[in-house]
Amino acid sequence: MARPDDKALLRDMLARYRAEMGEPADYPWLDSYWAEAGRMPFLLREGRAVAGFALVNRWSCLGLPLDHAIAEFYVLPQHRRAGLGRWAARWLFAALPGQWELAALPAALAFWRATVPPGATETPQPRTLVLRFLTDGGVRGDPIPPAGVQGAEPPGRG
């Protein structure tokens, strides 16, 4: 997981991520990821380089029971399309088994459909499609980073 001294770096990436989506930079929940149980901040790394982040919590946008939810997931542009995002998401799903939920934006829907385990339920919402699925700690696909992400580390390390 990201350490408290990583907060400024994460805040900067979060502002960049929100700008890409046309959202205001402010994210009032960031500090709670170091203060509240059930909230976990992760830095995604490719070797020693920070390549993105994942924010995992226990809030269901559908109001249904769950163990984990992807609140935010971002890969820096220079690290995209090499398989790091898919690998990191699957690593999280394997490391944190249970009932998962994520709200996929239209631009990311193909990525998430190819990444989550088979059999995910899909629930349309006004701006997103909510995917719900179970993981058992196993990894779907290759747990080894793809060739394009040589030297990658699991998101929870570093």
CSV table of C-alpha atoms in Angstrom, one decimal:
chain,number,residue,atom,x,y,z
A,1,MET,CA,0.0,0.0,0.0
A,2,ALA,CA,1.0,3.6,-0.5
A,3,ARG,CA,2.6,5.2,2.6
A,4,PRO,CA,1.5,8.5,4.2
A,5,ASP,CA,4.6,10.2,2.7
A,6,ASP,CA,3.3,9.1,-0.8
A,7,LYS,CA,0.2,11.3,-0.3
A,8,ALA,CA,1.5,14.4,-2.2
A,9,LEU,CA,2.5,12.2,-5.1
A,10,LEU,CA,-0.9,10.5,-5.2
A,11,ARG,CA,-2.7,13.8,-4.8
A,12,ASP,CA,-0.8,15.1,-7.9
A,13,MET,CA,-1.6,12.0,-10.0
A,14,LEU,CA,-5.2,12.2,-8.8
A,15,ALA,CA,-5.5,15.8,-10.0
A,16,ARG,CA,-4.1,14.8,-13.4
A,17,TYR,CA,-6.5,11.8,-13.6
A,18,ARG,CA,-9.5,14.0,-12.7
A,19,ALA,CA,-8.4,16.7,-15.3
A,20,GLU,CA,-8.4,14.0,-18.0
A,21,MET,CA,-12.0,13.2,-17.0
A,22,GLY,CA,-13.0,16.9,-17.0
A,23,GLU,CA,-13.6,16.8,-13.2
A,24,PRO,CA,-12.4,19.3,-10.6
A,25,ALA,CA,-9.0,18.4,-9.1
A,26,ASP,CA,-10.3,18.3,-5.5
A,27,TYR,CA,-10.8,14.8,-4.1
A,28,PRO,CA,-12.1,15.2,-0.5
A,29,TRP,CA,-11.7,11.5,0.4
A,30,LEU,CA,-8.0,11.1,-0.2
A,31,ASP,CA,-6.9,11.7,3.4
A,32,SER,CA,-9.4,9.1,4.6
A,33,TYR,CA,-7.4,6.4,2.8
A,34,TRP,CA,-4.8,6.7,5.5
A,35,ALA,CA,-7.2,7.2,8.4
A,36,GLU,CA,-10.2,4.8,7.9
A,37,ALA,CA,-10.3,1.0,8.0
A,38,GLY,CA,-11.3,-0.5,4.7
A,39,ARG,CA,-9.7,2.2,2.5
A,40,MET,CA,-6.5,1.2,0.8
A,41,PRO,CA,-4.3,3.4,-1.4
A,42,PHE,CA,-1.9,1.7,-3.9
A,43,LEU,CA,0.8,3.0,-6.1
A,44,LEU,CA,1.3,1.2,-9.3
A,45,ARG,CA,5.0,0.8,-10.2
A,46,GLU,CA,6.9,-0.2,-13.3
A,47,GLY,CA,10.3,-1.0,-11.8
A,48,ARG,CA,11.2,2.0,-9.7
A,49,ALA,CA,9.0,4.4,-11.6
A,50,VAL,CA,5.5,5.2,-10.3
A,51,ALA,CA,3.1,4.4,-13.1
A,52,GLY,CA,-0.3,5.1,-11.5
A,53,PHE,CA,-2.5,4.4,-8.6
A,54,ALA,CA,-5.5,2.4,-7.3
A,55,LEU,CA,-7.8,3.5,-4.5
A,56,VAL,CA,-9.8,0.6,-3.0
A,57,ASN,CA,-12.5,1.0,-0.5
A,58,ARG,CA,-15.7,-0.7,0.7
A,59,TRP,CA,-18.3,1.7,-0.7
A,60,SER,CA,-20.9,0.2,-3.0
A,61,CYS,CA,-22.5,2.7,-5.4
A,62,LEU,CA,-25.4,0.3,-5.7
A,63,GLY,CA,-25.8,0.0,-1.9
A,64,LEU,CA,-25.1,-3.8,-2.0
A,65,PRO,CA,-22.8,-5.8,0.3
A,66,LEU,CA,-19.3,-6.1,-0.9
A,67,ASP,CA,-15.7,-6.6,0.3
A,68,HIS,CA,-13.8,-4.3,-2.0
A,69,ALA,CA,-14.5,-1.6,-4.6
A,70,ILE,CA,-12.2,0.1,-7.0
A,71,ALA,CA,-12.9,3.8,-6.2
A,72,GLU,CA,-10.3,5.2,-8.6
A,73,PHE,CA,-7.8,3.5,-10.9
A,74,TYR,CA,-5.3,5.4,-13.1
A,75,VAL,CA,-2.3,4.5,-15.2
A,76,LEU,CA,-0.1,7.4,-16.4
A,77,PRO,CA,-0.3,7.9,-20.1
A,78,GLN,CA,3.3,6.9,-20.8
A,79,HIS,CA,2.7,3.5,-19.1
A,80,ARG,CA,-0.6,2.7,-20.9
A,81,ARG,CA,-1.2,0.0,-23.5
A,82,ALA,CA,1.7,-2.2,-22.2
A,83,GLY,CA,-0.5,-4.4,-20.0
A,84,LEU,CA,0.5,-2.8,-16.6
A,85,GLY,CA,-3.1,-1.8,-15.8
A,86,ARG,CA,-4.6,-5.2,-16.5
A,87,TRP,CA,-1.8,-6.9,-14.5
A,88,ALA,CA,-2.1,-4.5,-11.6
A,89,ALA,CA,-5.9,-4.9,-11.4
A,90,ARG,CA,-5.7,-8.6,-11.5
A,91,TRP,CA,-3.0,-8.5,-8.8
A,92,LEU,CA,-5.4,-6.5,-6.6
A,93,PHE,CA,-8.2,-9.0,-7.2
A,94,ALA,CA,-6.0,-11.9,-6.3
A,95,ALA,CA,-4.5,-10.2,-3.2
A,96,LEU,CA,-7.9,-9.1,-1.9
A,97,PRO,CA,-10.4,-12.0,-2.5
A,98,GLY,CA,-14.1,-11.4,-2.1
A,99,GLN,CA,-17.0,-9.5,-3.6
A,100,TRP,CA,-15.8,-6.6,-5.8
A,101,GLU,CA,-17.5,-3.7,-7.4
A,102,LEU,CA,-16.3,-1.0,-9.8
A,103,ALA,CA,-18.1,1.7,-11.8
A,104,ALA,CA,-16.6,1.7,-15.3
A,105,LEU,CA,-16.7,4.9,-17.4
A,106,PRO,CA,-17.6,4.3,-21.1
A,107,ALA,CA,-14.0,4.9,-22.2
A,108,ALA,CA,-12.7,2.2,-19.9
A,109,LEU,CA,-15.4,-0.3,-20.3
A,110,ALA,CA,-13.5,-2.6,-22.8
A,111,PHE,CA,-10.5,-2.6,-20.4
A,112,TRP,CA,-12.6,-3.6,-17.4
A,113,ARG,CA,-14.6,-6.2,-19.3
A,114,ALA,CA,-11.3,-7.8,-20.4
A,115,THR,CA,-9.8,-7.6,-16.9
A,116,VAL,CA,-12.5,-8.7,-14.4
A,117,PRO,CA,-13.3,-12.4,-14.0
A,118,PRO,CA,-15.9,-14.0,-16.2
A,119,GLY,CA,-19.5,-13.8,-15.1
A,120,ALA,CA,-19.4,-10.3,-13.8
A,121,THR,CA,-22.9,-8.7,-13.5
A,122,GLU,CA,-23.4,-5.4,-15.2
A,123,THR,CA,-25.7,-2.7,-13.9
A,124,PRO,CA,-26.2,0.5,-15.9
A,125,GLN,CA,-26.0,3.8,-14.0
A,126,PRO,CA,-26.4,7.3,-15.3
A,127,ARG,CA,-22.7,7.8,-16.3
A,128,THR,CA,-21.2,4.4,-15.7
A,129,LEU,CA,-21.7,0.7,-15.9
A,130,VAL,CA,-21.2,-1.0,-12.5
A,131,LEU,CA,-19.5,-4.4,-12.6
A,132,ARG,CA,-19.8,-6.8,-9.7
A,133,PHE,CA,-17.8,-10.0,-9.4
A,134,LEU,CA,-16.3,-12.5,-7.0
A,135,THR,CA,-12.6,-13.4,-6.7
A,136,ASP,CA,-11.2,-16.3,-4.8
A,137,GLY,CA,-7.6,-15.2,-4.5
A,138,GLY,CA,-6.7,-16.9,-7.8
A,139,VAL,CA,-5.4,-14.9,-10.8
A,140,ARG,CA,-7.1,-15.0,-14.1
A,141,GLY,CA,-4.5,-14.8,-16.7
A,142,ASP,CA,-0.8,-14.6,-16.3
A,143,PRO,CA,0.4,-13.2,-12.9
A,144,ILE,CA,3.8,-12.4,-14.4
A,145,PRO,CA,4.0,-8.9,-15.8
A,146,PRO,CA,3.8,-8.7,-19.6
A,147,ALA,CA,6.9,-8.0,-21.6
A,148,GLY,CA,6.0,-4.4,-21.9
A,149,VAL,CA,6.2,-4.0,-18.1
A,150,GLN,CA,9.4,-5.7,-17.3
A,151,GLY,CA,10.5,-5.0,-13.8
A,152,ALA,CA,7.0,-4.2,-12.6
A,153,GLU,CA,6.2,-4.7,-9.0
A,154,PRO,CA,2.9,-5.5,-7.4
A,155,PRO,CA,1.0,-2.4,-6.6
A,156,GLY,CA,1.3,-2.9,-2.9
A,157,ARG,CA,5.1,-2.9,-2.8
A,158,GLY,CA,7.6,0.0,-2.9
